[in-house]
Every structure is written in structure tokens, then in C-alpha cells.
mmCIF file of C-alpha atoms and ligand atoms in Angstrom:
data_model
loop_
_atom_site.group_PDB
_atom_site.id
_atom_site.type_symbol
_atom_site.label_atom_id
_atom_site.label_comp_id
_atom_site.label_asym_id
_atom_site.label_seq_id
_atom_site.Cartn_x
_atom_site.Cartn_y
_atom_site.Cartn_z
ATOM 1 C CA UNK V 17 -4.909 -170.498 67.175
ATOM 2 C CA UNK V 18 -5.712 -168.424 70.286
ATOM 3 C CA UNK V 19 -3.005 -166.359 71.744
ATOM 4 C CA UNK V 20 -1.783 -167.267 74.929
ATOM 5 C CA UNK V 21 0.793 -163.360 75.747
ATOM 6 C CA UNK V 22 -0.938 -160.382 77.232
ATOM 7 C CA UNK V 23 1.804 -157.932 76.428
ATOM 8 C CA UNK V 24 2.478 -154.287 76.832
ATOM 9 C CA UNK V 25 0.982 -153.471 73.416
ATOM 10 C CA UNK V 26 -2.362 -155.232 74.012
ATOM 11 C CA UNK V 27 -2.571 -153.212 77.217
ATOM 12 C CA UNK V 28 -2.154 -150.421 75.641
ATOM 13 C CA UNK V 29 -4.512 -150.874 73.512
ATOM 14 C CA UNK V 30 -7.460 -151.851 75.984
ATOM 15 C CA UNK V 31 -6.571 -148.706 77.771
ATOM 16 C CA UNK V 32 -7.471 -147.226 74.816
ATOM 17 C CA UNK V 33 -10.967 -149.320 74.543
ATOM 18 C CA UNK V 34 -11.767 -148.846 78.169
ATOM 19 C CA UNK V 35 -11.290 -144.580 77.303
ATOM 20 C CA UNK V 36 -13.391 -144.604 74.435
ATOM 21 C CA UNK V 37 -16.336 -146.393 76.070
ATOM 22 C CA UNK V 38 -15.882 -144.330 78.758
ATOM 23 C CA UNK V 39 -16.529 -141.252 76.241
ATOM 24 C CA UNK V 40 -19.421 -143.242 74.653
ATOM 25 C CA UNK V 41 -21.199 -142.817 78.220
ATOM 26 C CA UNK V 42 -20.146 -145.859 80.451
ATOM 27 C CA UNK V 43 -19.787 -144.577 83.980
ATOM 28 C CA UNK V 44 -19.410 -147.423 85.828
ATOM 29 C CA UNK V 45 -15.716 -148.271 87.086
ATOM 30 C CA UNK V 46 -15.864 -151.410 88.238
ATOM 31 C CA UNK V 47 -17.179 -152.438 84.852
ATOM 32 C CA UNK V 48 -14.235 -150.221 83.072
ATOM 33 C CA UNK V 49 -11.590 -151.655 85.498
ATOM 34 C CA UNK V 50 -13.127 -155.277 84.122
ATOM 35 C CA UNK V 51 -12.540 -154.245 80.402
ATOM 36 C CA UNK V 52 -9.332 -153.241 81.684
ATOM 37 C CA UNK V 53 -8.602 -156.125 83.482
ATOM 38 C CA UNK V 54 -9.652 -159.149 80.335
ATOM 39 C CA UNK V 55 -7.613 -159.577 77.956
ATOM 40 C CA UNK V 56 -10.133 -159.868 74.609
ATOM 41 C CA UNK V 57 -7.880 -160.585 72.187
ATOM 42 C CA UNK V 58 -7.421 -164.051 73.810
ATOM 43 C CA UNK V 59 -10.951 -164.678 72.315
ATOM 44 C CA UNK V 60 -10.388 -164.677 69.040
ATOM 45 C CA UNK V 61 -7.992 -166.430 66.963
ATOM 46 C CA UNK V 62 -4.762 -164.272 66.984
ATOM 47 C CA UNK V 63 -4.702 -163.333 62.825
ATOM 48 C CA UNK V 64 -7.353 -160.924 64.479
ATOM 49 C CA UNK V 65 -5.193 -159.468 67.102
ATOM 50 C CA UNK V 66 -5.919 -155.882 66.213
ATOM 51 C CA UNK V 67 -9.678 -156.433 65.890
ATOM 52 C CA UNK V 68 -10.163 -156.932 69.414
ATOM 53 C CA UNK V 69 -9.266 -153.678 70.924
ATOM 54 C CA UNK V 70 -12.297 -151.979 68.303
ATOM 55 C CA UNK V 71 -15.023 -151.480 69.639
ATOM 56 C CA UNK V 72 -16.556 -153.778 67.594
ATOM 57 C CA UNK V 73 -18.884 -157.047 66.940
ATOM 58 C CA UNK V 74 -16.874 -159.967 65.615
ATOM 59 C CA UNK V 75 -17.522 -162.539 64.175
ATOM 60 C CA UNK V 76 -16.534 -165.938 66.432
ATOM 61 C CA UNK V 77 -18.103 -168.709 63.830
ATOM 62 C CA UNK V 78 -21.249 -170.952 63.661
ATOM 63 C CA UNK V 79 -22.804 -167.418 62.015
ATOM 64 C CA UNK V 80 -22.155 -165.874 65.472
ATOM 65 C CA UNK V 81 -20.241 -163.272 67.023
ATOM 66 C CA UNK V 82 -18.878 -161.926 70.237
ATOM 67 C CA UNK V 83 -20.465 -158.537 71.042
ATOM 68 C CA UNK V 84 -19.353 -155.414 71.009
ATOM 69 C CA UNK V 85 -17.235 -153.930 74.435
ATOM 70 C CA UNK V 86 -19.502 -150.900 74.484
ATOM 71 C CA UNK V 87 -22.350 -153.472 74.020
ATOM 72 C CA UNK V 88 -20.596 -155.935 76.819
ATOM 73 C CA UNK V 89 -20.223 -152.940 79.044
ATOM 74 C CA UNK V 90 -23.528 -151.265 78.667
ATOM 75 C CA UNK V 91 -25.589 -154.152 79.768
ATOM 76 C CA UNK V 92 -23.127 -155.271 82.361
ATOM 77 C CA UNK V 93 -23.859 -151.375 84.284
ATOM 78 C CA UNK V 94 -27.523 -152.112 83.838
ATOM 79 C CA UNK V 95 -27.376 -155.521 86.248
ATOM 80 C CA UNK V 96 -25.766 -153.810 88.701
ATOM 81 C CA UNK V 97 -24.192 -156.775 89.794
ATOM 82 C CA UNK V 98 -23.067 -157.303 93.470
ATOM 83 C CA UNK V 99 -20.630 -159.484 94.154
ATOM 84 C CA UNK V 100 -21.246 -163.471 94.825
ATOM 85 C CA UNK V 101 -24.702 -163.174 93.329
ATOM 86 C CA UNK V 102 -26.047 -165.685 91.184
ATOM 87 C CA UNK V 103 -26.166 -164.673 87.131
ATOM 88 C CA UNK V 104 -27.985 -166.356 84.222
ATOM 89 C CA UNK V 105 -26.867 -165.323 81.179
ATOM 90 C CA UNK V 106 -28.646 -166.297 77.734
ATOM 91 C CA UNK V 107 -25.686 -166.879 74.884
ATOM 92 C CA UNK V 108 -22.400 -168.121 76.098
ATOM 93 C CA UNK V 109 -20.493 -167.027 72.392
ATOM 94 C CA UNK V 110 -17.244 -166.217 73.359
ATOM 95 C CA UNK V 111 -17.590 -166.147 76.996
ATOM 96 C CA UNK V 112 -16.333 -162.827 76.947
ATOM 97 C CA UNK V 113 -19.835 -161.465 78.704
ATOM 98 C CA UNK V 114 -19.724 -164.211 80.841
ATOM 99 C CA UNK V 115 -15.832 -163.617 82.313
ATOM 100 C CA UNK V 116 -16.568 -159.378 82.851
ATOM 101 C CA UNK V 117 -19.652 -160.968 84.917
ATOM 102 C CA UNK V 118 -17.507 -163.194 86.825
ATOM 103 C CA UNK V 119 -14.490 -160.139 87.309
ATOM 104 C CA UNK V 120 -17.451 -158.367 88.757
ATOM 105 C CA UNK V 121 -17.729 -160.913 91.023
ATOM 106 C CA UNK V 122 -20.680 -163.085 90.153
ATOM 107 C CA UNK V 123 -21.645 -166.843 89.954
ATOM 108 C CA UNK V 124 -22.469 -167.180 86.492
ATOM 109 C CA UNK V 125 -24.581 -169.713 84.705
ATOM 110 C CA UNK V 126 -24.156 -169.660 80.952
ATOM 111 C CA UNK V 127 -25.910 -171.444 78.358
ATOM 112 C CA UNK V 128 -25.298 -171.446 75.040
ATOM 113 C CA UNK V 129 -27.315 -173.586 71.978
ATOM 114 C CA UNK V 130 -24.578 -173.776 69.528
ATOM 115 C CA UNK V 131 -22.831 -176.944 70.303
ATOM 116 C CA UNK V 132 -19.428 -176.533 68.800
ATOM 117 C CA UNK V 133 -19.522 -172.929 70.415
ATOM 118 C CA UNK V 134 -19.845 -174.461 73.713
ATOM 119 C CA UNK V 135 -17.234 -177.487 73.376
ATOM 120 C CA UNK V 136 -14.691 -174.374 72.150
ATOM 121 C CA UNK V 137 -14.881 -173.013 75.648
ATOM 122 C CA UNK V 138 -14.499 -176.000 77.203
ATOM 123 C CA UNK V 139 -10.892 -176.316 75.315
ATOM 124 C CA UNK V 140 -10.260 -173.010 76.281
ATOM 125 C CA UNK V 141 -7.670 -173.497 78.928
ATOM 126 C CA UNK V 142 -7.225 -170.356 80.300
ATOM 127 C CA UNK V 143 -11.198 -169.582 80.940
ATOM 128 C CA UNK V 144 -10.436 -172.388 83.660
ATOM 129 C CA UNK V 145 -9.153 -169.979 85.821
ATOM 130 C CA UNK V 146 -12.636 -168.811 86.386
ATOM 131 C CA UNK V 147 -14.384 -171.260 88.895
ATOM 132 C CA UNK V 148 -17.289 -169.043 89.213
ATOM 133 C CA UNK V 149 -18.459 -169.811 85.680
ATOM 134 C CA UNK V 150 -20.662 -172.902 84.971
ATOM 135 C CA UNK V 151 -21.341 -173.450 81.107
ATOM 136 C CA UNK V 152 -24.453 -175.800 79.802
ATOM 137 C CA UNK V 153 -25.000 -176.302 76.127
ATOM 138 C CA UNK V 154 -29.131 -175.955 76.027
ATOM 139 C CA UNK V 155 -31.876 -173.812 75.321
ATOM 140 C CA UNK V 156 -31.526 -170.460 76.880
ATOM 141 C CA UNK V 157 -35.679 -170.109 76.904
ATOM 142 C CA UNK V 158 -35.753 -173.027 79.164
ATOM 143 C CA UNK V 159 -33.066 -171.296 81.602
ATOM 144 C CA UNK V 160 -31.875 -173.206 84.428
ATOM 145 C CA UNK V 161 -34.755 -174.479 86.464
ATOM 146 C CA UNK V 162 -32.258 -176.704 88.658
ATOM 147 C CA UNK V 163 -30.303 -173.685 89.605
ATOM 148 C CA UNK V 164 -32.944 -171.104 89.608
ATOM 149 C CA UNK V 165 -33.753 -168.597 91.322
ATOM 150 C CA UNK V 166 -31.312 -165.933 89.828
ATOM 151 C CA UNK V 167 -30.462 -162.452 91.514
ATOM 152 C CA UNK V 168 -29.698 -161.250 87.625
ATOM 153 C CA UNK V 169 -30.416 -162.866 84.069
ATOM 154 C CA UNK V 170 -28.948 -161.336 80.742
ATOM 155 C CA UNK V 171 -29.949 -162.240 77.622
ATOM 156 C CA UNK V 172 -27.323 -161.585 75.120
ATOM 157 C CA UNK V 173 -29.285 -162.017 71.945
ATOM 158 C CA UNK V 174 -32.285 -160.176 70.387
ATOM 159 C CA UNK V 175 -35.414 -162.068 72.070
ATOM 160 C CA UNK V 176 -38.466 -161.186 69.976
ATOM 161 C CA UNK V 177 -39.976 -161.366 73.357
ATOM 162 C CA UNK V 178 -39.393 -161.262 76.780
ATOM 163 C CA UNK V 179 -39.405 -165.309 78.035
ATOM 164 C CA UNK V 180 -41.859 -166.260 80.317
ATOM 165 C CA UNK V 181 -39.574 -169.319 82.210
ATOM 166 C CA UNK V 182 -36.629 -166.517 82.370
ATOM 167 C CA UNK V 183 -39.115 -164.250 84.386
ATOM 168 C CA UNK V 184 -39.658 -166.652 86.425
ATOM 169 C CA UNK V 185 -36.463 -167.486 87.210
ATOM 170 C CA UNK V 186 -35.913 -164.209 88.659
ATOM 171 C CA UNK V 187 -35.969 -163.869 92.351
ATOM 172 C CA UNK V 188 -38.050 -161.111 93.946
ATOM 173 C CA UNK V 189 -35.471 -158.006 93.655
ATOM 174 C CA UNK V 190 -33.804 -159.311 90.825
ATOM 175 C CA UNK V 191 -32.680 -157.877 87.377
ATOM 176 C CA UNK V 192 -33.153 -158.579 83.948
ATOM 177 C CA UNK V 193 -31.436 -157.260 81.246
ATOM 178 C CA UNK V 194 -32.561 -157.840 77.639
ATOM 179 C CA UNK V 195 -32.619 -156.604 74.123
ATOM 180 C CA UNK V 196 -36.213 -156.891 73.089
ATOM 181 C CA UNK V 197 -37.641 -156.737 69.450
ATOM 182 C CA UNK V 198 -37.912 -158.753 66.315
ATOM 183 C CA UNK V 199 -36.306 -157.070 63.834
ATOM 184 C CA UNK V 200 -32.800 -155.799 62.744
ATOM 185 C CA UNK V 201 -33.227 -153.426 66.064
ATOM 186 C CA UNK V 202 -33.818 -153.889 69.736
ATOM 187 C CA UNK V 203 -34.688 -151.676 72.858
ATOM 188 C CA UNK V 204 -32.245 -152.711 75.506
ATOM 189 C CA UNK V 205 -35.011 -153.286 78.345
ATOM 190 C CA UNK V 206 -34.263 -153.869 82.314
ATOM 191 C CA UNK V 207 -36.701 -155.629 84.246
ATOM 192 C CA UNK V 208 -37.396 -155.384 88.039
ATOM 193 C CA UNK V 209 -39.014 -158.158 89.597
ATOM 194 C CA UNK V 210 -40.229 -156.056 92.733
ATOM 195 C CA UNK V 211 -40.288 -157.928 96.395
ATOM 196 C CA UNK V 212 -44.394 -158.070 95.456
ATOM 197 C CA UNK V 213 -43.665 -160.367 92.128
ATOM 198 C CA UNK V 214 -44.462 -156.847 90.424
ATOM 199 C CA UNK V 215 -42.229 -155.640 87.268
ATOM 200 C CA UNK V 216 -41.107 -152.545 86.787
ATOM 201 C CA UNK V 217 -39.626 -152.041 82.908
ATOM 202 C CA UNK V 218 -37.271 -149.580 82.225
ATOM 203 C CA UNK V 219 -36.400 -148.637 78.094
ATOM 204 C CA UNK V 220 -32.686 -147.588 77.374
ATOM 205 C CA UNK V 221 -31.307 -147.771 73.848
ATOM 206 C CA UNK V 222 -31.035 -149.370 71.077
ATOM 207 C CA UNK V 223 -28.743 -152.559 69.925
ATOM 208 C CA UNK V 224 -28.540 -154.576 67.148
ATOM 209 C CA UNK V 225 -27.975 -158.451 68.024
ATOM 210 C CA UNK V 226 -27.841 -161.808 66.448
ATOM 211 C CA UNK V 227 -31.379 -163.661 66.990
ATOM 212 C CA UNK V 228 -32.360 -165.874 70.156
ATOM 213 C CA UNK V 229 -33.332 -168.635 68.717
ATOM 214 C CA UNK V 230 -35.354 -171.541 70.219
ATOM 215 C CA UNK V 231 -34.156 -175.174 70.632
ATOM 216 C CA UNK V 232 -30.227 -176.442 70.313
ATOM 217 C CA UNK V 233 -28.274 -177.108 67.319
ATOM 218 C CA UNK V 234 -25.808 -179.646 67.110
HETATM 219 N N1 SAH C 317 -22.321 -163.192 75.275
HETATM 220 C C1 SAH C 317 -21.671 -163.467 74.011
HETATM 221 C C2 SAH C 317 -22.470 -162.920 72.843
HETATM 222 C C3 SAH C 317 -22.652 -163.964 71.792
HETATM 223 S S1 SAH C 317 -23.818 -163.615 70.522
HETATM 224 C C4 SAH C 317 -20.228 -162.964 74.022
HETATM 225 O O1 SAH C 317 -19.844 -162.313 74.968
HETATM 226 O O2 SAH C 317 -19.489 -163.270 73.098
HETATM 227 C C5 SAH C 317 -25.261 -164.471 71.110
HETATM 228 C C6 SAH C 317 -25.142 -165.953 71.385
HETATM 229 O O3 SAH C 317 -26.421 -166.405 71.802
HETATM 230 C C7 SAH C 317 -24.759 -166.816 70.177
HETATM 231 O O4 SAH C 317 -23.634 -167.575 70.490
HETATM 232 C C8 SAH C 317 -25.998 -167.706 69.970
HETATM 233 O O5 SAH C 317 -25.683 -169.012 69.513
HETATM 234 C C9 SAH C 317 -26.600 -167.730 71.356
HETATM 235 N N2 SAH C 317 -28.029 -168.050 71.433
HETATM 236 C C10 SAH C 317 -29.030 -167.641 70.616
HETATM 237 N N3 SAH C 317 -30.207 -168.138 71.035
HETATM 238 C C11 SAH C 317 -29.947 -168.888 72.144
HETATM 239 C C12 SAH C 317 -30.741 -169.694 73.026
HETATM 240 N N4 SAH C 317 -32.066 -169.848 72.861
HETATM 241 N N5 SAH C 317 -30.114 -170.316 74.051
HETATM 242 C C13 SAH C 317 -28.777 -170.198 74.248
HETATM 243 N N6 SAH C 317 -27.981 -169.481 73.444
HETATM 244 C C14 SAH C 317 -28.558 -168.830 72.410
#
């Protein structure tokens, strides 16, 4: 069962979060005052109340998980979002990425490939308070070509590669954010798509997430 009560404890506790990611580096307060803001313990089932104020992975089924706040925050400062811009992001999970995106004030696309992942949002009653988030259950290397272009696109799994269609995708000034690499380890990468078509790649640090993987699953 989800919870459904946001109480003074669970605030407590996120102020707590929002501190230590603060301390781990995260400078960016309208991203902090979005931790603050989301209740995450409403995204996982409540016998793991306590786990969601960690900053920690967990895991959310289907072999997945939803990522870590500092993780969440980190790439979140990297878009630099503005508000009512249009966001792609790669790997619905929880949705938790997807609602600090839409706090910040963004349109957000999400698309997620693992079916029953994607039908537990949509019986997720309270995400419907969030208009500005439009889930599709597909292949997150495709993107959206109906929707596209994209001011931002975040990939929340470890591409082996950066995609090709997602590039594309990008409009001229746009930002990608991405955790590149095949192996246990990424680089967290941000891509510029300059006004010339030009990208400009910038190297931060390094993550550790679940694979991209091609295709849907059922
Ligand atoms: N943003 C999520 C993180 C989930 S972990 C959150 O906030 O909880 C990464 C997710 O990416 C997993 O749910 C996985 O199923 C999904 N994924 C992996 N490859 C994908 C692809 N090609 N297209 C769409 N989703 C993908």
C-alpha cells in the first residue's frame, strides 16, 4: 500500500534529506525547495516509510529502482530547467524524477519500457495532481518524435551510449543530461546542442545506474 499522510515527522525528515544533499554539494535552491516540497515516501509502499528520507537507491520492483535524492537532485541542477519548458526524460520508475521536474516548472514527457511500472503510475492517484506530466510506456531510444523538439532530455539510466534520435530531439540551445558508460560506472555527461547544431560536452561525476535497455517489456 502507498501512504496517502504527509505528516510532521516525514517533514522532518526531508528537511533532514534536503540538508544533507545540500552538504554533499547541491547548490541549487529551487531544486532543494523541490526535495523539500515532494513528499518521497508516497513512492514507495509505506512498510518502507523510513527508507525514503536516506539518501538512497530503492528498489521499486520489475528489478528496478527509484534513484537516489542526491542522484535526483544532481542531474536536475545540471538541466537548468526554466520554467514551462518542454522535458524528455528517459525512465519514468517511480516518477519521482519526473514530479521534481514538473515542481521546477516543466512540461514533462516521460517514458518508461517496463509495462507494469508504467500502469503503477497511472493508479497512482495523487501524481494526478500534476497536469504537466505526460507518461508513454515505449522505448526511451526512440524518444518522442511526435512531441519533439525538447528544450531538455534526461536520461535516467546508464546508456552505454549517447542515442542518436535523443540528440536529435534536442532543440538548438537545449540540454542533455546523461549517465554515459557500459559498465557498473557512468560519467554523468551534459550536452549542449549550440544555436549552430554544434555540441559542447561537459564531464561531471560519476553514478552508478540500472541499464537502458532497448525495446519494451511487457
Ligand atoms: N527516474 C526514475 C529512475 C528509475 S530507474 C525515478 O525517479 O524513480 C531507470 C528506469 O529506466 C527503470 O524504470 C527502467 O525500466 C527504465 N528504462 C531503462 N531503459 C529504458 C528505455 N530504453 N526506455 C524507457 N525506460 C527505460
Amino acid at each position: 500500500m502507498r501512504p496517502t499522510e504527509d505528516t510532521y515527522r516525514h517533514k522532518g525528515l526531508r528537511k533532514k534529506l534536503v540538508q544533507g544533499i545540500q552538504a554533499k554539494g547541491i547548490s541549487d535552491e529551487r531544486v532543494l525547495a523541490a526535495i523539500l516540497e515532494i513528499p518521497r515516501h508516497f513512492f514507495l509502499d509505506s512498510a518502507f516509510d523510513e527508507k525514503a528520507y536516506e539518501d538512497i537507491a530503492f528498489p521499486i520492483g520489475e528489478g528496478q529502482t527509484i534513484s537516489q535524492p542526491y542522484t535526483v537532485a544532481y542531474q536536475s541542477q545540471l538541466l537548468e530547467i526554466k520554467p514551462f519548458q518542454k522535458v524528455l526524460e528517459i525512465g519514468t520508475g517511480s516518477a519521482y524524477q519526473a514530479v521534481v521536474l514538473a515542481e521546477l516548472g516543466a512540461h514533462v514527457y516521460t517514458i518508461e519500457r517496463q509495462k507494469k511500472l508504467f500502469e503503477a503510475n497511472k493508479s497512482f492517484p495523487w501524481l494526478k495532481k500534476y497536469s504537466s506530466i505526460k507518461y508513454f510506456y515505449g522505448d526511451g531510444y526512440q524518444g518522442l518524435p511526435t512531441y519533439a523538439p525538447f528544450d531538455r532530455v534526461i536520461i535516467t539510466a546508464a546508456a552505454p551510449e549517447v542515442p542518436a534520435k535523443l540528440i536529435e530531439q534536442l532543440k538548438p540551445g537545449g540540454i542533455m543530461v546523461i549517465p554515459v558508460g557500459a559498465g557498473d560506472v557512468q560519467l554523468m555527461k551534459r550536452i549542449t546542442k549550440l544555436d549552430n547544431g554544434v555540441l559542447k560536452e561537459e564531464v561531471f561525476d560519476r553514478f552508478s545506474f540500472v541499464p537502458m535497455l532497448g525495446g519494451r517489456n511487457s
